Amino acid sequence: MNDLWRSIAHGRGRIALLFCVLLLGAAGCLYPGAEVPYVQTPTEVVTEMLRLAGVNGNDVVYDLGSGDGRLVIAAARDFGARGVGIEIDPQLVARSAESARRVGVADRVRFRAGDLFETDLSDATVVTLYLSPELNLRLRPKLLRELRSGSRIVSHDFNMGDWPPSQAIRVVSRDRASNIFLWIVAPSSARAR
Ligand SMILES: C[S@@+](CC[C@H](N)C(=O)[O-])C[C@H]1O[C@@H](n2cnc3c(N)ncnc32)[C@H](O)[C@@H]1O
């Protein structure tokens, strides 16, 4: 399944993405309510995402669709931030909380089972994403409505349509290349979207 998701990530198109979601849904592998499957961001890419966003001890990092919690846990353990993971699959939420306890950051992170579209983002200073092109576009108005000026958004592999990133980098990890995109939220008076 990771190979299929990788082919999508490498730009083989919306038809492949739709096929993947339908296939997973039909096979019962997509958690009910989940709009994209669970696929992990490689560790090296996690580090580069947080570095590109300039995460530090003053930040509150939200990962929307947090999977096994790796982005939020790395933000706390390696960058001194606090973090919140929102994940629709409660088993992944439980696994994330257990991992946070194991690495000693449970007091600085929280994991919540829920729909990312129903989550209040107003205390986030950094938002991390590994979703899909469509979900990024649907999320964009919410991000611009709820995030404060200067907040950073980092996305693994998927862009935000016609909203150009402030920076984009390519990271080669073990068996694949990933794109990472960074956007910085402008003051509300200058937000066109
Ligand atoms: C591609 S995985 C990314 C996991 C993690 N962020 C990472 O980068 O390793 C996407 C995650 O989003 C979750 N998800 C999908 N739709 C969601 C929704 N509407 N609300 C919350 N989580 C969702 C899936 O269950 C999955 O774990």
PDB file of C-alpha atoms and ligand atoms in Angstrom:
ATOM      1  CA  MET A   1       0.000   0.000   0.000  1.00  0.00           C
ATOM      2  CA  ASN A   2       2.882   2.348   0.702  1.00  0.00           C
ATOM      3  CA  ASP A   3       3.976   1.910  -2.941  1.00  0.00           C
ATOM      4  CA  LEU A   4       0.577   3.004  -4.181  1.00  0.00           C
ATOM      5  CA  TRP A   5       0.575   6.056  -1.918  1.00  0.00           C
ATOM      6  CA  ARG A   6       4.134   6.885  -3.056  1.00  0.00           C
ATOM      7  CA  SER A   7       3.085   6.819  -6.700  1.00  0.00           C
ATOM      8  CA  ILE A   8       0.408   9.365  -5.816  1.00  0.00           C
ATOM      9  CA  ALA A   9       2.903  11.453  -3.886  1.00  0.00           C
ATOM     10  CA  HIS A  10       5.188  11.432  -6.910  1.00  0.00           C
ATOM     11  CA  GLY A  11       2.497  13.163  -8.930  1.00  0.00           C
ATOM     12  CA  ARG A  12       0.796  10.385 -10.850  1.00  0.00           C
ATOM     13  CA  GLY A  13      -2.429  12.194 -10.451  1.00  0.00           C
ATOM     14  CA  ARG A  14      -5.832  12.614  -9.033  1.00  0.00           C
ATOM     15  CA  ILE A  15      -7.220   9.487 -10.654  1.00  0.00           C
ATOM     16  CA  ALA A  16      -4.678   7.366  -8.771  1.00  0.00           C
ATOM     17  CA  LEU A  17      -5.559   9.167  -5.523  1.00  0.00           C
ATOM     18  CA  LEU A  18      -9.258   8.567  -6.048  1.00  0.00           C
ATOM     19  CA  PHE A  19      -8.544   4.936  -6.891  1.00  0.00           C
ATOM     20  CA  CYS A  20      -6.516   4.539  -3.678  1.00  0.00           C
ATOM     21  CA  VAL A  21      -9.218   6.057  -1.477  1.00  0.00           C
ATOM     22  CA  LEU A  22     -11.969   3.958  -3.147  1.00  0.00           C
ATOM     23  CA  LEU A  23      -9.853   0.815  -2.932  1.00  0.00           C
ATOM     24  CA  LEU A  24      -9.077   1.330   0.735  1.00  0.00           C
ATOM     25  CA  GLY A  25     -12.667   2.228   1.494  1.00  0.00           C
ATOM     26  CA  ALA A  26     -13.953  -0.880  -0.305  1.00  0.00           C
ATOM     27  CA  ALA A  27     -11.403  -3.050   1.472  1.00  0.00           C
ATOM     28  CA  GLY A  28     -12.418  -1.575   4.804  1.00  0.00           C
ATOM     29  CA  CYS A  29      -8.822  -0.369   5.430  1.00  0.00           C
ATOM     30  CA  LEU A  30      -9.664   3.314   5.582  1.00  0.00           C
ATOM     31  CA  TYR A  31     -10.837   4.178   9.085  1.00  0.00           C
ATOM     32  CA  PRO A  32     -14.503   5.319   8.978  1.00  0.00           C
ATOM     33  CA  GLY A  33     -14.524   9.079   8.374  1.00  0.00           C
ATOM     34  CA  ALA A  34     -10.864   9.133   7.290  1.00  0.00           C
ATOM     35  CA  GLU A  35     -10.368  10.863   3.963  1.00  0.00           C
ATOM     36  CA  VAL A  36      -6.797   9.661   3.385  1.00  0.00           C
ATOM     37  CA  PRO A  37      -5.049   6.466   4.500  1.00  0.00           C
ATOM     38  CA  TYR A  38      -2.463   6.150   7.243  1.00  0.00           C
ATOM     39  CA  VAL A  39       1.007   6.412   5.721  1.00  0.00           C
ATOM     40  CA  GLN A  40       4.004   7.492   7.783  1.00  0.00           C
ATOM     41  CA  THR A  41       6.282  10.409   6.989  1.00  0.00           C
ATOM     42  CA  PRO A  42       9.875   9.042   7.008  1.00  0.00           C
ATOM     43  CA  THR A  43      11.902  10.125  10.064  1.00  0.00           C
ATOM     44  CA  GLU A  44      14.372  12.191   8.019  1.00  0.00           C
ATOM     45  CA  VAL A  45      11.487  14.069   6.408  1.00  0.00           C
ATOM     46  CA  VAL A  46       9.883  14.694   9.831  1.00  0.00           C
ATOM     47  CA  THR A  47      13.102  16.385  10.986  1.00  0.00           C
ATOM     48  CA  GLU A  48      13.381  18.495   7.822  1.00  0.00           C
ATOM     49  CA  MET A  49       9.725  19.589   8.032  1.00  0.00           C
ATOM     50  CA  LEU A  50      10.198  20.839  11.587  1.00  0.00           C
ATOM     51  CA  ARG A  51      13.527  22.446  10.714  1.00  0.00           C
ATOM     52  CA  LEU A  52      12.052  24.210   7.666  1.00  0.00           C
ATOM     53  CA  ALA A  53       9.284  25.620   9.875  1.00  0.00           C
ATOM     54  CA  GLY A  54      11.923  26.852  12.367  1.00  0.00           C
ATOM     55  CA  VAL A  55      10.167  25.069  15.244  1.00  0.00           C
ATOM     56  CA  ASN A  56      11.418  26.125  18.695  1.00  0.00           C
ATOM     57  CA  GLY A  57      10.484  26.092  22.369  1.00  0.00           C
ATOM     58  CA  ASN A  58       7.857  28.828  21.916  1.00  0.00           C
ATOM     59  CA  ASP A  59       5.856  26.883  19.376  1.00  0.00           C
ATOM     60  CA  VAL A  60       2.639  24.895  19.571  1.00  0.00           C
ATOM     61  CA  VAL A  61       2.747  22.391  16.706  1.00  0.00           C
ATOM     62  CA  TYR A  62      -0.507  20.831  15.426  1.00  0.00           C
ATOM     63  CA  ASP A  63      -0.302  17.769  13.175  1.00  0.00           C
ATOM     64  CA  LEU A  64      -3.641  17.334  11.391  1.00  0.00           C
ATOM     65  CA  GLY A  65      -4.071  13.626  10.750  1.00  0.00           C
ATOM     66  CA  SER A  66      -1.291  12.737  13.161  1.00  0.00           C
ATOM     67  CA  GLY A  67      -1.011   8.983  12.506  1.00  0.00           C
ATOM     68  CA  ASP A  68       1.350   7.438  15.078  1.00  0.00           C
ATOM     69  CA  GLY A  69       2.195  10.881  16.494  1.00  0.00           C
ATOM     70  CA  ARG A  70       5.715  11.074  15.093  1.00  0.00           C
ATOM     71  CA  LEU A  71       5.652  14.757  14.042  1.00  0.00           C
ATOM     72  CA  VAL A  72       4.244  15.990  17.340  1.00  0.00           C
ATOM     73  CA  ILE A  73       6.587  13.786  19.396  1.00  0.00           C
ATOM     74  CA  ALA A  74       9.646  14.895  17.390  1.00  0.00           C
ATOM     75  CA  ALA A  75       8.610  18.556  17.774  1.00  0.00           C
ATOM     76  CA  ALA A  76       8.574  18.124  21.570  1.00  0.00           C
ATOM     77  CA  ARG A  77      11.573  15.806  21.943  1.00  0.00           C
ATOM     78  CA  ASP A  78      13.972  17.355  19.400  1.00  0.00           C
ATOM     79  CA  PHE A  79      12.835  20.995  19.130  1.00  0.00           C
ATOM     80  CA  GLY A  80      11.451  21.734  22.627  1.00  0.00           C
ATOM     81  CA  ALA A  81       7.971  22.648  21.364  1.00  0.00           C
ATOM     82  CA  ARG A  82       4.546  21.689  22.682  1.00  0.00           C
ATOM     83  CA  GLY A  83       2.262  19.806  20.359  1.00  0.00           C
ATOM     84  CA  VAL A  84      -1.200  18.537  19.573  1.00  0.00           C
ATOM     85  CA  GLY A  85      -2.028  15.629  17.275  1.00  0.00           C
ATOM     86  CA  ILE A  86      -5.512  15.267  15.771  1.00  0.00           C
ATOM     87  CA  GLU A  87      -6.272  11.832  14.392  1.00  0.00           C
ATOM     88  CA  ILE A  88      -9.547  10.189  13.401  1.00  0.00           C
ATOM     89  CA  ASP A  89      -8.431   6.641  14.290  1.00  0.00           C
ATOM     90  CA  PRO A  90      -8.538   6.150  18.096  1.00  0.00           C
ATOM     91  CA  GLN A  91      -6.098   3.217  17.942  1.00  0.00           C
ATOM     92  CA  LEU A  92      -3.467   5.498  16.422  1.00  0.00           C
ATOM     93  CA  VAL A  93      -4.260   8.096  19.089  1.00  0.00           C
ATOM     94  CA  ALA A  94      -3.643   5.511  21.823  1.00  0.00           C
ATOM     95  CA  ARG A  95      -0.401   4.402  20.148  1.00  0.00           C
ATOM     96  CA  SER A  96       0.756   8.050  19.928  1.00  0.00           C
ATOM     97  CA  ALA A  97       0.064   8.685  23.613  1.00  0.00           C
ATOM     98  CA  GLU A  98       1.980   5.544  24.546  1.00  0.00           C
ATOM     99  CA  SER A  99       4.972   6.578  22.394  1.00  0.00           C
ATOM    100  CA  ALA A 100       4.961  10.048  23.961  1.00  0.00           C
ATOM    101  CA  ARG A 101       5.071   8.465  27.442  1.00  0.00           C
ATOM    102  CA  ARG A 102       7.900   6.162  26.371  1.00  0.00           C
ATOM    103  CA  VAL A 103      10.113   9.006  25.116  1.00  0.00           C
ATOM    104  CA  GLY A 104       9.278  11.280  28.067  1.00  0.00           C
ATOM    105  CA  VAL A 105       7.309  14.067  26.370  1.00  0.00           C
ATOM    106  CA  ALA A 106       3.803  13.189  27.583  1.00  0.00           C
ATOM    107  CA  ASP A 107       3.612  16.428  29.591  1.00  0.00           C
ATOM    108  CA  ARG A 108       4.152  18.558  26.464  1.00  0.00           C
ATOM    109  CA  VAL A 109       1.950  16.819  23.916  1.00  0.00           C
ATOM    110  CA  ARG A 110      -1.713  15.877  23.564  1.00  0.00           C
ATOM    111  CA  PHE A 111      -3.406  13.532  21.129  1.00  0.00           C
ATOM    112  CA  ARG A 112      -7.103  13.820  20.376  1.00  0.00           C
ATOM    113  CA  ALA A 113      -9.372  11.498  18.451  1.00  0.00           C
ATOM    114  CA  GLY A 114     -11.439  13.615  16.081  1.00  0.00           C
ATOM    115  CA  ASP A 115     -11.987  15.162  12.695  1.00  0.00           C
ATOM    116  CA  LEU A 116      -9.328  17.652  11.718  1.00  0.00           C
ATOM    117  CA  PHE A 117     -11.966  19.892  10.095  1.00  0.00           C
ATOM    118  CA  GLU A 118     -13.707  20.254  13.458  1.00  0.00           C
ATOM    119  CA  THR A 119     -10.599  21.190  15.413  1.00  0.00           C
ATOM    120  CA  ASP A 120     -10.014  24.733  16.650  1.00  0.00           C
ATOM    121  CA  LEU A 121      -6.548  25.761  15.435  1.00  0.00           C
ATOM    122  CA  SER A 122      -6.369  29.175  17.079  1.00  0.00           C
ATOM    123  CA  ASP A 123      -3.540  28.310  19.502  1.00  0.00           C
ATOM    124  CA  ALA A 124      -1.335  26.636  16.862  1.00  0.00           C
ATOM    125  CA  THR A 125       1.813  28.461  15.741  1.00  0.00           C
ATOM    126  CA  VAL A 126       2.870  25.659  13.370  1.00  0.00           C
ATOM    127  CA  VAL A 127       0.610  23.238  11.458  1.00  0.00           C
ATOM    128  CA  THR A 128       2.031  20.118   9.823  1.00  0.00           C
ATOM    129  CA  LEU A 129       0.209  18.160   7.105  1.00  0.00           C
ATOM    130  CA  TYR A 130       0.568  14.934   5.139  1.00  0.00           C
ATOM    131  CA  LEU A 131      -2.864  14.600   3.594  1.00  0.00           C
ATOM    132  CA  SER A 132      -3.706  14.991  -0.124  1.00  0.00           C
ATOM    133  CA  PRO A 133      -3.936  17.802  -2.678  1.00  0.00           C
ATOM    134  CA  GLU A 134      -7.729  17.927  -2.282  1.00  0.00           C
ATOM    135  CA  LEU A 135      -7.687  18.002   1.518  1.00  0.00           C
ATOM    136  CA  ASN A 136      -5.036  20.731   1.552  1.00  0.00           C
ATOM    137  CA  LEU A 137      -7.252  22.869  -0.675  1.00  0.00           C
ATOM    138  CA  ARG A 138     -10.326  22.244   1.480  1.00  0.00           C
ATOM    139  CA  LEU A 139      -8.322  23.061   4.593  1.00  0.00           C
ATOM    140  CA  ARG A 140      -6.815  26.263   3.249  1.00  0.00           C
ATOM    141  CA  PRO A 141      -9.692  28.659   4.147  1.00  0.00           C
ATOM    142  CA  LYS A 142      -9.836  27.221   7.694  1.00  0.00           C
ATOM    143  CA  LEU A 143      -6.084  27.656   8.144  1.00  0.00           C
ATOM    144  CA  LEU A 144      -6.272  31.266   6.965  1.00  0.00           C
ATOM    145  CA  ARG A 145      -9.313  31.985   9.140  1.00  0.00           C
ATOM    146  CA  GLU A 146      -8.008  30.488  12.382  1.00  0.00           C
ATOM    147  CA  LEU A 147      -4.210  30.849  12.384  1.00  0.00           C
ATOM    148  CA  ARG A 148      -2.515  33.972  13.624  1.00  0.00           C
ATOM    149  CA  SER A 149      -0.225  36.101  11.501  1.00  0.00           C
ATOM    150  CA  GLY A 150       3.266  34.571  11.299  1.00  0.00           C
ATOM    151  CA  SER A 151       2.077  30.996  11.862  1.00  0.00           C
ATOM    152  CA  ARG A 152       3.806  28.455   9.667  1.00  0.00           C
ATOM    153  CA  ILE A 153       2.228  25.622   7.683  1.00  0.00           C
ATOM    154  CA  VAL A 154       4.418  22.755   6.466  1.00  0.00           C
ATOM    155  CA  SER A 155       3.127  20.091   4.114  1.00  0.00           C
ATOM    156  CA  HIS A 156       4.738  16.830   3.108  1.00  0.00           C
ATOM    157  CA  ASP A 157       4.432  16.258  -0.639  1.00  0.00           C
ATOM    158  CA  PHE A 158       1.216  18.180  -1.330  1.00  0.00           C
ATOM    159  CA  ASN A 159       0.922  21.857  -2.209  1.00  0.00           C
ATOM    160  CA  MET A 160      -1.890  24.397  -1.743  1.00  0.00           C
ATOM    161  CA  GLY A 161      -2.974  24.953  -5.339  1.00  0.00           C
ATOM    162  CA  ASP A 162      -2.403  28.545  -6.414  1.00  0.00           C
ATOM    163  CA  TRP A 163      -1.074  29.673  -3.001  1.00  0.00           C
ATOM    164  CA  PRO A 164       2.680  29.694  -3.685  1.00  0.00           C
ATOM    165  CA  PRO A 165       4.868  28.411  -0.823  1.00  0.00           C
ATOM    166  CA  SER A 166       7.458  30.671   0.827  1.00  0.00           C
ATOM    167  CA  GLN A 167       9.934  27.816   0.457  1.00  0.00           C
ATOM    168  CA  ALA A 168       9.991  24.339  -1.033  1.00  0.00           C
ATOM    169  CA  ILE A 169      12.720  21.755  -0.534  1.00  0.00           C
ATOM    170  CA  ARG A 170      13.323  18.213  -1.671  1.00  0.00           C
ATOM    171  CA  VAL A 171      14.553  15.582   0.784  1.00  0.00           C
ATOM    172  CA  VAL A 172      15.865  12.195  -0.239  1.00  0.00           C
ATOM    173  CA  SER A 173      15.361   9.545   2.421  1.00  0.00           C
ATOM    174  CA  ARG A 174      16.078   5.810   2.231  1.00  0.00           C
ATOM    175  CA  ASP A 175      13.940   4.794  -0.702  1.00  0.00           C
ATOM    176  CA  ARG A 176      12.201   7.904  -1.930  1.00  0.00           C
ATOM    177  CA  ALA A 177      12.320  11.636  -2.531  1.00  0.00           C
ATOM    178  CA  SER A 178       9.861  13.908  -0.709  1.00  0.00           C
ATOM    179  CA  ASN A 179       8.858  17.493  -1.342  1.00  0.00           C
ATOM    180  CA  ILE A 180       8.289  19.753   1.647  1.00  0.00           C
ATOM    181  CA  PHE A 181       6.389  23.048   1.295  1.00  0.00           C
ATOM    182  CA  LEU A 182       6.335  25.962   3.765  1.00  0.00           C
ATOM    183  CA  TRP A 183       3.781  28.787   3.927  1.00  0.00           C
ATOM    184  CA  ILE A 184       3.795  31.691   6.395  1.00  0.00           C
ATOM    185  CA  VAL A 185       0.409  33.155   7.294  1.00  0.00           C
ATOM    186  CA  ALA A 186       0.212  36.850   6.430  1.00  0.00           C
ATOM    187  CA  PRO A 187      -1.418  39.524   8.640  1.00  0.00           C
ATOM    188  CA  SER A 188      -5.215  39.234   8.395  1.00  0.00           C
ATOM    189  CA  SER A 189      -5.465  42.539   6.495  1.00  0.00           C
ATOM    190  CA  ALA A 190      -3.298  41.040   3.719  1.00  0.00           C
ATOM    191  CA  ARG A 191      -5.035  37.658   3.435  1.00  0.00           C
ATOM    192  CA  ALA A 192      -6.627  37.308   0.021  1.00  0.00           C
ATOM    193  CA  ARG A 193      -7.904  33.758   0.391  1.00  0.00           C
TER     194      ARG A 193
HETATM  195  C1  LIG B   1      -0.911  10.143   5.394  1.00  0.00           C
HETATM  196  S1  LIG B   1      -1.269   9.876   7.117  1.00  0.00           S
HETATM  197  C2  LIG B   1      -0.096  10.988   7.888  1.00  0.00           C
HETATM  198  C3  LIG B   1       0.275  10.578   9.292  1.00  0.00           C
HETATM  199  C4  LIG B   1       1.297  11.505   9.972  1.00  0.00           C
HETATM  200  N1  LIG B   1       0.865  12.883   9.952  1.00  0.00           N
HETATM  201  C5  LIG B   1       2.630  11.407   9.298  1.00  0.00           C
HETATM  202  O1  LIG B   1       2.987  12.338   8.549  1.00  0.00           O
HETATM  203  O2  LIG B   1       3.335  10.378   9.512  1.00  0.00           O
HETATM  204  C6  LIG B   1      -2.826  10.761   7.275  1.00  0.00           C
HETATM  205  C7  LIG B   1      -3.559  10.512   8.574  1.00  0.00           C
HETATM  206  O3  LIG B   1      -4.725  11.324   8.593  1.00  0.00           O
HETATM  207  C8  LIG B   1      -5.773  10.617   9.243  1.00  0.00           C
HETATM  208  N2  LIG B   1      -7.031  11.232   8.808  1.00  0.00           N
HETATM  209  C9  LIG B   1      -7.649  11.106   7.612  1.00  0.00           C
HETATM  210  N3  LIG B   1      -8.767  11.862   7.550  1.00  0.00           N
HETATM  211  C10 LIG B   1      -8.841  12.496   8.768  1.00  0.00           C
HETATM  212  C11 LIG B   1      -9.766  13.433   9.320  1.00  0.00           C
HETATM  213  N4  LIG B   1     -10.832  13.890   8.627  1.00  0.00           N
HETATM  214  N5  LIG B   1      -9.540  13.899  10.574  1.00  0.00           N
HETATM  215  C12 LIG B   1      -8.459  13.456  11.287  1.00  0.00           C
HETATM  216  N6  LIG B   1      -7.559  12.569  10.813  1.00  0.00           N
HETATM  217  C13 LIG B   1      -7.740  12.102   9.566  1.00  0.00           C
HETATM  218  C14 LIG B   1      -5.568   9.176   8.780  1.00  0.00           C
HETATM  219  O4  LIG B   1      -6.184   8.265   9.665  1.00  0.00           O
HETATM  220  C15 LIG B   1      -4.037   9.088   8.760  1.00  0.00           C
HETATM  221  O5  LIG B   1      -3.533   8.578   9.976  1.00  0.00           O
END
